[in-house]
Amino acid sequence: MKKTIAICLTALLTTAGIQAQTEITNVDRPTLGINTNYPNYRSPFSGGYLLKLPVGKVQPKGWLREYLVRQSKGLNGELATVSAWLDKNNNQWLSDSGSHGWEEVPYWLRGYCSLAYILDDEAMKKEAQVWFDAVLKNQKSDGFLGPKNTSNGRPEVWAQMIMLWALQTYYEHSADERVLTAMTNYFKWEMTVADDQFLEDYWENKRASDNEWSVIWLYNRTGDPALLPLIDKLHENSCNWELNGDLPNWHGVNVAQGFREPATYYVYSGDEDDLAAAYANHNEMRRRYGQVPGGMYGADENARVGYSDPRQGAETCALVEQMASDEIMMGITGDPQWADHCEDVALNTFTAALTTDMRALRYITSPNMAISDGKKHGPSIDNDLRGMLSMSPFSSRCCQHNHGMGWPYYAEHLIMATADNGLATMLYAANQTTALVADGKTVTIDEATNYPFDETVTLTIHTDGDVVFPLYLRIPAWAKDASFSINNEKTNNPAKAGQYVRINRTWKDGDTVMLTLPMSLTSHRWTENKGSVSFNYGPLTLSLKIAERYNKRDSRDHEIVQDDSHWQEGVDASLWPAYEIFADSPWNYAIVTHEADDKYPCVYPEGFTVNKKAWPADNFPFTQQSVPFTFKAKGKLIPSWGFDVSGMTDVLPSAFTPRNADVEDIELIPMGAARLRISAFPTEVSPLIPDCEE
């Protein structure tokens, strides 16, 4: 762990003729302390630099709110009327008996209820309440919660782990004391289960961190010491996520959730080695299978030796679970790297995993994918089933229900409380946040920005009177030339990339802070993947613009969709089409780059220009047509680079594969706006030339 480095500078700034003392420092982490306004990391817990605000206190605006509105009208918002697994008839989550009840209901409910509370949608809140009331009412006398599933005669509690997260969000919204009682009694039941009967099934064994996090959440609210031994029990019966150079499992979703188990346990153990193990897990997965842009790794479904090309992808479940893990790691460690990573996954990969109306999704999304059809692609894809790449309302039981937490959870973490009774801007998007600071005073922050398509973030503080608290600005690691001003007076204080600017001052109503994050082009060489190169403009990775032809299909047609998801009776299938996407323009280009010289000492695309366009009228910038940035570059076709024998985009060609002699103009767009994409480019440049991030 890095030690906090602080550069203390004091400036006297004039606001409305009144002298206000302002202390500005650069820090690696927010200051630890005891937050008096929100449930804190109680003794004996460690960590807890940042605290999530209660659901609904962060109100997203701009493109992120547009995403949430579309989601409410799309698959997540309507799934209770579509999915057979959410059919209320004979559903074990609603009664003591029934024919079905596993992960699908809580997967869906945790994203759905967060969305309902953020949007303050009365119909959605009422629907969520039906499920919460039933779960709480039907708790068994021994404390067990929900359907009793067994595996080899042992209790299987994976689905309960997910429902606990949904209940936590419900409690934040409602303060319903039944939640605390139900969770306490359920955890008492878990303590009665013999170790040789506990967490023995596959999913629960790999994902026990989710259960640990709920125990920590409850202890922070009740302080009940009887809960603490359960953290040890969960850790000891989980698979071992501290293997030093190896992982206990290579299933992509398990890694996205399980890698943080040692950090979760660190909250209780206080052992820095536990915390370091979570970092090591994250890095090990990316060292072996994540030498690609977009923040993820090749694990479709399992990461396999020899399958690390950027044409390998990640499940939509893995995307949202990774984002949730990043958000938890932000809170535990305060390390801004987790916010950087969460933005990378969200803005460059998750945006491309669903259709723009949020009514169909893709099971697997890859950095390089020139086809998105419904055919089988094994062994190029580990799971040799139909519908791995097509966009469908039924793109597997898991992703169909689980995708909904991605954007609501992201919105909840835009601004977080700090342990020293301040606030921190963590994930940048327009929003209005109302929060308690200092000794219980309420402030509202209006954040105006079109980030990641905007270089400025303007924060306006609203208070009823003068209030002293620290405001932390996360400076993204890519923002080498960041600067900021207070009340239109530019400071000379540094804003170091990969750190925070801590502004501690007496804030007055109407005070403003403007953060400027100049965007420039950077490159990254993926030496483990044939020296391919990707380019970033600020936080946005660039992708080749490919003409996309959508082929609309009946989503009941199991020729193109998976067959493990099912309709409810009477659903109008015409309202829920599936799509295959095919390339209608060449995609097999190598990027042409400059030779290294004094002007271009690193990998830089030939003929690179930026074209900035108007902000889209519909507030939705993640499409080919509406994206506010496009870019020009030069490329050469590689005729032999096409599709493999399974029909999937072939692996990257080598630097020695023949190119056409003609140099062509090519257009690049942000990776998140490209449903078909080439984001890791072959290049002829020497691998000895460094990338522009060094």
mmCIF file of N, CA, C and O in Angstrom, residues 566-645:
data_model
loop_
_atom_site.group_PDB
_atom_site.id
_atom_site.type_symbol
_atom_site.label_atom_id
_atom_site.label_comp_id
_atom_site.label_asym_id
_atom_site.label_seq_id
_atom_site.Cartn_x
_atom_site.Cartn_y
_atom_site.Cartn_z
ATOM 1 N N HIS A 566 -36.652 -18.585 -20.434
ATOM 2 C CA HIS A 566 -37.980 -18.933 -20.930
ATOM 3 C C HIS A 566 -38.957 -17.778 -20.743
ATOM 4 O O HIS A 566 -38.843 -16.984 -19.825
ATOM 5 N N TRP A 567 -39.950 -17.735 -21.650
ATOM 6 C CA TRP A 567 -40.998 -16.722 -21.616
ATOM 7 C C TRP A 567 -42.030 -17.043 -20.540
ATOM 8 O O TRP A 567 -42.297 -18.200 -20.233
ATOM 9 N N GLN A 568 -42.644 -15.994 -20.035
ATOM 10 C CA GLN A 568 -43.906 -16.180 -19.335
ATOM 11 C C GLN A 568 -45.007 -16.390 -20.374
ATOM 12 O O GLN A 568 -44.860 -16.021 -21.540
ATOM 13 N N GLU A 569 -46.099 -16.966 -19.922
ATOM 14 C CA GLU A 569 -47.235 -17.162 -20.819
ATOM 15 C C GLU A 569 -47.803 -15.811 -21.250
ATOM 16 O O GLU A 569 -47.934 -14.880 -20.451
ATOM 17 N N GLY A 570 -48.124 -15.695 -22.551
ATOM 18 C CA GLY A 570 -48.830 -14.529 -23.048
ATOM 19 C C GLY A 570 -47.978 -13.336 -23.410
ATOM 20 O O GLY A 570 -48.515 -12.275 -23.755
ATOM 21 N N VAL A 571 -46.659 -13.468 -23.352
ATOM 22 C CA VAL A 571 -45.793 -12.345 -23.700
ATOM 23 C C VAL A 571 -45.830 -12.120 -25.212
ATOM 24 O O VAL A 571 -45.761 -13.072 -25.990
ATOM 25 N N ASP A 572 -45.907 -10.875 -25.615
ATOM 26 C CA ASP A 572 -45.887 -10.518 -27.035
ATOM 27 C C ASP A 572 -44.431 -10.519 -27.499
ATOM 28 O O ASP A 572 -43.679 -9.572 -27.240
ATOM 29 N N ALA A 573 -44.032 -11.567 -28.184
ATOM 30 C CA ALA A 573 -42.630 -11.724 -28.577
ATOM 31 C C ALA A 573 -42.178 -10.640 -29.541
ATOM 32 O O ALA A 573 -40.978 -10.331 -29.614
ATOM 33 N N SER A 574 -43.105 -10.037 -30.261
ATOM 34 C CA SER A 574 -42.714 -9.004 -31.224
ATOM 35 C C SER A 574 -42.147 -7.770 -30.532
ATOM 36 O O SER A 574 -41.445 -6.974 -31.163
ATOM 37 N N LEU A 575 -42.449 -7.602 -29.264
ATOM 38 C CA LEU A 575 -41.924 -6.463 -28.509
ATOM 39 C C LEU A 575 -40.503 -6.701 -28.001
ATOM 40 O O LEU A 575 -39.874 -5.775 -27.492
ATOM 41 N N TRP A 576 -40.040 -7.940 -28.150
ATOM 42 C CA TRP A 576 -38.749 -8.316 -27.587
ATOM 43 C C TRP A 576 -37.908 -9.060 -28.634
ATOM 44 O O TRP A 576 -37.575 -10.227 -28.475
ATOM 45 N N PRO A 577 -37.533 -8.387 -29.717
ATOM 46 C CA PRO A 577 -36.758 -9.062 -30.766
ATOM 47 C C PRO A 577 -35.313 -9.299 -30.342
ATOM 48 O O PRO A 577 -34.791 -8.666 -29.419
ATOM 49 N N ALA A 578 -34.677 -10.202 -31.035
ATOM 50 C CA ALA A 578 -33.230 -10.424 -30.924
ATOM 51 C C ALA A 578 -32.579 -9.867 -32.187
ATOM 52 O O ALA A 578 -33.248 -9.635 -33.204
ATOM 53 N N TYR A 579 -31.274 -9.662 -32.124
ATOM 54 C CA TYR A 579 -30.546 -9.107 -33.265
ATOM 55 C C TYR A 579 -29.215 -9.814 -33.445
ATOM 56 O O TYR A 579 -28.511 -10.123 -32.475
ATOM 57 N N GLU A 580 -28.908 -10.053 -34.705
ATOM 58 C CA GLU A 580 -27.542 -10.370 -35.089
ATOM 59 C C GLU A 580 -26.962 -9.125 -35.755
ATOM 60 O O GLU A 580 -27.687 -8.364 -36.395
ATOM 61 N N ILE A 581 -25.675 -8.898 -35.582
ATOM 62 C CA ILE A 581 -25.032 -7.717 -36.154
ATOM 63 C C ILE A 581 -23.875 -8.181 -37.032
ATOM 64 O O ILE A 581 -23.012 -8.940 -36.580
ATOM 65 N N PHE A 582 -23.885 -7.706 -38.271
ATOM 66 C CA PHE A 582 -22.861 -8.093 -39.237
ATOM 67 C C PHE A 582 -22.142 -6.849 -39.761
ATOM 68 O O PHE A 582 -22.722 -5.753 -39.817
ATOM 69 N N ALA A 583 -20.893 -7.032 -40.152
ATOM 70 C CA ALA A 583 -20.095 -5.924 -40.677
ATOM 71 C C ALA A 583 -20.448 -5.677 -42.134
ATOM 72 O O ALA A 583 -20.432 -6.609 -42.952
ATOM 73 N N ASP A 584 -20.732 -4.423 -42.463
ATOM 74 C CA ASP A 584 -21.005 -4.032 -43.840
ATOM 75 C C ASP A 584 -19.899 -3.141 -44.396
ATOM 76 O O ASP A 584 -20.120 -2.395 -45.361
ATOM 77 N N SER A 585 -18.749 -3.187 -43.787
ATOM 78 C CA SER A 585 -17.579 -2.463 -44.287
ATOM 79 C C SER A 585 -16.342 -3.239 -43.850
ATOM 80 O O SER A 585 -16.400 -4.046 -42.905
ATOM 81 N N PRO A 586 -15.208 -3.029 -44.527
ATOM 82 C CA PRO A 586 -13.990 -3.743 -44.125
ATOM 83 C C PRO A 586 -13.617 -3.417 -42.680
ATOM 84 O O PRO A 586 -13.814 -2.299 -42.201
ATOM 85 N N TRP A 587 -13.083 -4.402 -41.988
ATOM 86 C CA TRP A 587 -12.709 -4.210 -40.581
ATOM 87 C C TRP A 587 -11.279 -4.683 -40.298
ATOM 88 O O TRP A 587 -10.722 -4.381 -39.229
ATOM 89 N N ASN A 588 -10.697 -5.402 -41.236
ATOM 90 C CA ASN A 588 -9.417 -6.082 -40.987
ATOM 91 C C ASN A 588 -8.230 -5.178 -41.320
ATOM 92 O O ASN A 588 -7.447 -5.458 -42.228
ATOM 93 N N TYR A 589 -8.096 -4.098 -40.547
ATOM 94 C CA TYR A 589 -7.047 -3.103 -40.786
ATOM 95 C C TYR A 589 -5.928 -3.208 -39.752
ATOM 96 O O TYR A 589 -6.176 -3.445 -38.557
ATOM 97 N N ALA A 590 -4.721 -2.973 -40.234
ATOM 98 C CA ALA A 590 -3.612 -2.614 -39.352
ATOM 99 C C ALA A 590 -3.556 -1.097 -39.283
ATOM 100 O O ALA A 590 -3.899 -0.414 -40.255
ATOM 101 N N ILE A 591 -3.178 -0.567 -38.144
ATOM 102 C CA ILE A 591 -3.051 0.877 -37.997
ATOM 103 C C ILE A 591 -1.678 1.308 -38.502
ATOM 104 O O ILE A 591 -0.685 0.605 -38.293
ATOM 105 N N VAL A 592 -1.635 2.407 -39.199
ATOM 106 C CA VAL A 592 -0.352 2.942 -39.679
ATOM 107 C C VAL A 592 0.126 3.963 -38.654
ATOM 108 O O VAL A 592 -0.599 4.898 -38.294
ATOM 109 N N THR A 593 1.347 3.790 -38.184
ATOM 110 C CA THR A 593 1.878 4.668 -37.141
ATOM 111 C C THR A 593 3.147 5.351 -37.620
ATOM 112 O O THR A 593 3.810 4.910 -38.558
ATOM 113 N N HIS A 594 3.485 6.452 -36.941
ATOM 114 C CA HIS A 594 4.717 7.177 -37.233
ATOM 115 C C HIS A 594 5.932 6.364 -36.812
ATOM 116 O O HIS A 594 5.895 5.618 -35.840
ATOM 117 N N GLU A 595 6.991 6.532 -37.558
ATOM 118 C CA GLU A 595 8.280 6.060 -37.061
ATOM 119 C C GLU A 595 8.687 6.939 -35.886
ATOM 120 O O GLU A 595 8.332 8.112 -35.811
ATOM 121 N N ALA A 596 9.399 6.377 -34.950
ATOM 122 C CA ALA A 596 9.812 7.140 -33.778
ATOM 123 C C ALA A 596 10.787 8.246 -34.167
ATOM 124 O O ALA A 596 11.726 8.021 -34.931
ATOM 125 N N ASP A 597 10.542 9.447 -33.681
ATOM 126 C CA ASP A 597 11.461 10.564 -33.872
ATOM 127 C C ASP A 597 11.269 11.529 -32.713
ATOM 128 O O ASP A 597 10.557 11.226 -31.741
ATOM 129 N N ASP A 598 11.877 12.695 -32.793
ATOM 130 C CA ASP A 598 11.783 13.638 -31.685
ATOM 131 C C ASP A 598 10.349 14.093 -31.454
ATOM 132 O O ASP A 598 9.919 14.312 -30.312
ATOM 133 N N LYS A 599 9.576 14.255 -32.544
ATOM 134 C CA LYS A 599 8.201 14.720 -32.405
ATOM 135 C C LYS A 599 7.288 13.616 -31.905
ATOM 136 O O LYS A 599 6.374 13.860 -31.108
ATOM 137 N N TYR A 600 7.505 12.398 -32.390
ATOM 138 C CA TYR A 600 6.688 11.255 -31.998
ATOM 139 C C TYR A 600 7.593 10.177 -31.403
ATOM 140 O O TYR A 600 7.953 9.202 -32.078
ATOM 141 N N PRO A 601 7.964 10.311 -30.134
ATOM 142 C CA PRO A 601 8.873 9.331 -29.540
ATOM 143 C C PRO A 601 8.187 8.024 -29.168
ATOM 144 O O PRO A 601 8.841 7.077 -28.758
ATOM 145 N N CYS A 602 6.869 7.990 -29.292
ATOM 146 C CA CYS A 602 6.132 6.787 -28.938
ATOM 147 C C CYS A 602 5.189 6.425 -30.084
ATOM 148 O O CYS A 602 5.183 7.064 -31.130
ATOM 149 N N VAL A 603 4.398 5.388 -29.893
ATOM 150 C CA VAL A 603 3.485 4.916 -30.932
ATOM 151 C C VAL A 603 2.374 5.942 -31.134
ATOM 152 O O VAL A 603 1.639 6.272 -30.203
ATOM 153 N N TYR A 604 2.247 6.454 -32.356
ATOM 154 C CA TYR A 604 1.273 7.506 -32.640
ATOM 155 C C TYR A 604 0.703 7.258 -34.036
ATOM 156 O O TYR A 604 1.453 6.994 -34.986
ATOM 157 N N PRO A 605 -0.636 7.307 -34.199
ATOM 158 C CA PRO A 605 -1.230 6.974 -35.501
ATOM 159 C C PRO A 605 -0.975 8.057 -36.549
ATOM 160 O O PRO A 605 -1.056 9.254 -36.260
ATOM 161 N N GLU A 606 -0.678 7.608 -37.731
ATOM 162 C CA GLU A 606 -0.464 8.520 -38.857
ATOM 163 C C GLU A 606 -1.771 9.249 -39.181
ATOM 164 O O GLU A 606 -2.847 8.661 -39.202
ATOM 165 N N GLY A 607 -1.665 10.554 -39.425
ATOM 166 C CA GLY A 607 -2.817 11.333 -39.873
ATOM 167 C C GLY A 607 -3.915 11.479 -38.843
ATOM 168 O O GLY A 607 -5.085 11.678 -39.201
ATOM 169 N N PHE A 608 -3.579 11.423 -37.585
ATOM 170 C CA PHE A 608 -4.600 11.449 -36.536
ATOM 171 C C PHE A 608 -5.194 12.850 -36.381
ATOM 172 O O PHE A 608 -4.465 13.832 -36.207
ATOM 173 N N THR A 609 -6.508 12.936 -36.433
ATOM 174 C CA THR A 609 -7.218 14.197 -36.178
ATOM 175 C C THR A 609 -8.459 13.911 -35.348
ATOM 176 O O THR A 609 -8.995 12.789 -35.352
ATOM 177 N N VAL A 610 -8.914 14.935 -34.638
ATOM 178 C CA VAL A 610 -10.091 14.832 -33.782
ATOM 179 C C VAL A 610 -11.209 15.672 -34.381
ATOM 180 O O VAL A 610 -10.993 16.833 -34.745
ATOM 181 N N ASN A 611 -12.392 15.097 -34.475
ATOM 182 C CA ASN A 611 -13.568 15.821 -34.952
ATOM 183 C C ASN A 611 -14.599 15.855 -33.831
ATOM 184 O O ASN A 611 -15.158 14.824 -33.457
ATOM 185 N N LYS A 612 -14.837 17.040 -33.265
ATOM 186 C CA LYS A 612 -15.806 17.176 -32.190
ATOM 187 C C LYS A 612 -17.156 17.595 -32.759
ATOM 188 O O LYS A 612 -17.237 18.517 -33.553
ATOM 189 N N LYS A 613 -18.192 16.901 -32.339
ATOM 190 C CA LYS A 613 -19.537 17.129 -32.843
ATOM 191 C C LYS A 613 -20.437 17.658 -31.733
ATOM 192 O O LYS A 613 -20.061 17.654 -30.555
ATOM 193 N N ALA A 614 -21.626 18.086 -32.111
ATOM 194 C CA ALA A 614 -22.585 18.609 -31.139
ATOM 195 C C ALA A 614 -23.065 17.502 -30.215
ATOM 196 O O ALA A 614 -23.132 16.318 -30.590
ATOM 197 N N TRP A 615 -23.397 17.897 -29.006
ATOM 198 C CA TRP A 615 -23.960 16.938 -28.056
ATOM 199 C C TRP A 615 -25.302 16.431 -28.579
ATOM 200 O O TRP A 615 -26.117 17.206 -29.084
ATOM 201 N N PRO A 616 -25.578 15.124 -28.494
ATOM 202 C CA PRO A 616 -26.812 14.585 -29.073
ATOM 203 C C PRO A 616 -28.066 15.104 -28.384
ATOM 204 O O PRO A 616 -28.113 15.230 -27.152
ATOM 205 N N ALA A 617 -29.072 15.378 -29.158
ATOM 206 C CA ALA A 617 -30.322 15.932 -28.632
ATOM 207 C C ALA A 617 -31.013 14.957 -27.687
ATOM 208 O O ALA A 617 -31.727 15.378 -26.768
ATOM 209 N N ASP A 618 -30.796 13.658 -27.896
ATOM 210 C CA ASP A 618 -31.451 12.668 -27.038
ATOM 211 C C ASP A 618 -30.623 12.325 -25.802
ATOM 212 O O ASP A 618 -30.982 11.427 -25.030
ATOM 213 N N ASN A 619 -29.492 13.026 -25.588
ATOM 214 C CA ASN A 619 -28.665 12.845 -24.391
ATOM 215 C C ASN A 619 -28.068 11.446 -24.303
ATOM 216 O O ASN A 619 -27.738 10.977 -23.202
ATOM 217 N N PHE A 620 -27.917 10.780 -25.436
ATOM 218 C CA PHE A 620 -27.406 9.403 -25.436
ATOM 219 C C PHE A 620 -26.226 9.331 -26.403
ATOM 220 O O PHE A 620 -26.407 9.150 -27.613
ATOM 221 N N PRO A 621 -24.984 9.460 -25.898
ATOM 222 C CA PRO A 621 -23.827 9.607 -26.786
ATOM 223 C C PRO A 621 -23.156 8.307 -27.212
ATOM 224 O O PRO A 621 -22.198 8.350 -27.978
ATOM 225 N N PHE A 622 -23.651 7.153 -26.732
ATOM 226 C CA PHE A 622 -22.927 5.910 -26.986
ATOM 227 C C PHE A 622 -23.489 5.142 -28.180
ATOM 228 O O PHE A 622 -23.808 3.958 -28.086
ATOM 229 N N THR A 623 -23.651 5.837 -29.316
ATOM 230 C CA THR A 623 -23.996 5.190 -30.574
ATOM 231 C C THR A 623 -23.082 5.729 -31.658
ATOM 232 O O THR A 623 -22.516 6.822 -31.528
ATOM 233 N N GLN A 624 -22.969 5.003 -32.748
ATOM 234 C CA GLN A 624 -22.145 5.466 -33.863
ATOM 235 C C GLN A 624 -22.635 6.805 -34.395
ATOM 236 O O GLN A 624 -21.844 7.659 -34.790
ATOM 237 N N GLN A 625 -23.942 6.993 -34.396
ATOM 238 C CA GLN A 625 -24.507 8.190 -34.999
ATOM 239 C C GLN A 625 -24.401 9.410 -34.081
ATOM 240 O O GLN A 625 -24.252 10.536 -34.552
ATOM 241 N N SER A 626 -24.467 9.199 -32.779
ATOM 242 C CA SER A 626 -24.579 10.335 -31.864
ATOM 243 C C SER A 626 -23.313 10.634 -31.080
ATOM 244 O O SER A 626 -23.261 11.639 -30.373
ATOM 245 N N VAL A 627 -22.304 9.792 -31.191
ATOM 246 C CA VAL A 627 -21.104 9.975 -30.369
ATOM 247 C C VAL A 627 -20.470 11.338 -30.679
ATOM 248 O O VAL A 627 -20.313 11.715 -31.845
ATOM 249 N N PRO A 628 -20.102 12.116 -29.648
ATOM 250 C CA PRO A 628 -19.630 13.492 -29.893
ATOM 251 C C PRO A 628 -18.201 13.604 -30.412
ATOM 252 O O PRO A 628 -17.795 14.694 -30.789
ATOM 253 N N PHE A 629 -17.448 12.529 -30.402
ATOM 254 C CA PHE A 629 -16.081 12.540 -30.923
ATOM 255 C C PHE A 629 -15.951 11.497 -32.020
ATOM 256 O O PHE A 629 -16.389 10.354 -31.851
ATOM 257 N N THR A 630 -15.332 11.855 -33.132
ATOM 258 C CA THR A 630 -14.837 10.880 -34.097
ATOM 259 C C THR A 630 -13.402 11.257 -34.428
ATOM 260 O O THR A 630 -12.972 12.388 -34.187
ATOM 261 N N PHE A 631 -12.670 10.311 -34.987
ATOM 262 C CA PHE A 631 -11.235 10.503 -35.178
ATOM 263 C C PHE A 631 -10.829 9.945 -36.539
ATOM 264 O O PHE A 631 -11.413 8.964 -37.013
ATOM 265 N N LYS A 632 -9.851 10.571 -37.157
ATOM 266 C CA LYS A 632 -9.311 10.093 -38.420
ATOM 267 C C LYS A 632 -7.920 9.508 -38.191
ATOM 268 O O LYS A 632 -7.145 10.000 -37.365
ATOM 269 N N ALA A 633 -7.618 8.456 -38.940
ATOM 270 C CA ALA A 633 -6.294 7.837 -38.884
ATOM 271 C C ALA A 633 -6.049 7.159 -40.232
ATOM 272 O O ALA A 633 -6.836 7.303 -41.179
ATOM 273 N N LYS A 634 -4.954 6.421 -40.322
ATOM 274 C CA LYS A 634 -4.586 5.714 -41.546
ATOM 275 C C LYS A 634 -4.461 4.224 -41.247
ATOM 276 O O LYS A 634 -4.007 3.829 -40.169
ATOM 277 N N GLY A 635 -4.875 3.416 -42.232
ATOM 278 C CA GLY A 635 -4.786 1.979 -42.053
ATOM 279 C C GLY A 635 -4.446 1.259 -43.335
ATOM 280 O O GLY A 635 -4.548 1.818 -44.434
ATOM 281 N N LYS A 636 -4.003 0.011 -43.172
ATOM 282 C CA LYS A 636 -3.759 -0.882 -44.303
ATOM 283 C C LYS A 636 -4.531 -2.174 -44.083
ATOM 284 O O LYS A 636 -4.480 -2.769 -42.995
ATOM 285 N N LEU A 637 -5.237 -2.596 -45.114
ATOM 286 C CA LEU A 637 -5.977 -3.853 -45.024
ATOM 287 C C LEU A 637 -5.026 -5.046 -44.923
ATOM 288 O O LEU A 637 -3.961 -5.070 -45.556
ATOM 289 N N ILE A 638 -5.449 -6.049 -44.145
ATOM 290 C CA ILE A 638 -4.739 -7.325 -44.045
ATOM 291 C C ILE A 638 -5.668 -8.380 -44.633
ATOM 292 O O ILE A 638 -6.572 -8.887 -43.951
ATOM 293 N N PRO A 639 -5.512 -8.722 -45.920
ATOM 294 C CA PRO A 639 -6.488 -9.588 -46.593
ATOM 295 C C PRO A 639 -6.686 -10.948 -45.926
ATOM 296 O O PRO A 639 -7.787 -11.505 -45.960
ATOM 297 N N SER A 640 -5.657 -11.490 -45.300
ATOM 298 C CA SER A 640 -5.759 -12.840 -44.730
ATOM 299 C C SER A 640 -6.432 -12.862 -43.362
ATOM 300 O O SER A 640 -6.728 -13.935 -42.824
ATOM 301 N N TRP A 641 -6.654 -11.693 -42.778
ATOM 302 C CA TRP A 641 -7.287 -11.632 -41.460
ATOM 303 C C TRP A 641 -8.797 -11.628 -41.652
ATOM 304 O O TRP A 641 -9.363 -10.683 -42.202
ATOM 305 N N GLY A 642 -9.459 -12.693 -41.229
ATOM 306 C CA GLY A 642 -10.898 -12.816 -41.424
ATOM 307 C C GLY A 642 -11.551 -13.528 -40.259
ATOM 308 O O GLY A 642 -11.352 -13.162 -39.099
ATOM 309 N N PHE A 643 -12.316 -14.580 -40.580
ATOM 310 C CA PHE A 643 -13.007 -15.347 -39.553
ATOM 311 C C PHE A 643 -12.403 -16.746 -39.493
ATOM 312 O O PHE A 643 -11.970 -17.292 -40.508
ATOM 313 N N ASP A 644 -12.395 -17.334 -38.295
ATOM 314 C CA ASP A 644 -11.812 -18.657 -38.153
ATOM 315 C C ASP A 644 -12.819 -19.730 -38.568
ATOM 316 O O ASP A 644 -13.930 -19.422 -39.029
ATOM 317 N N VAL A 645 -12.472 -20.993 -38.380
ATOM 318 C CA VAL A 645 -13.329 -22.085 -38.852
ATOM 319 C C VAL A 645 -14.661 -22.133 -38.110
ATOM 320 O O VAL A 645 -15.632 -22.692 -38.620
#
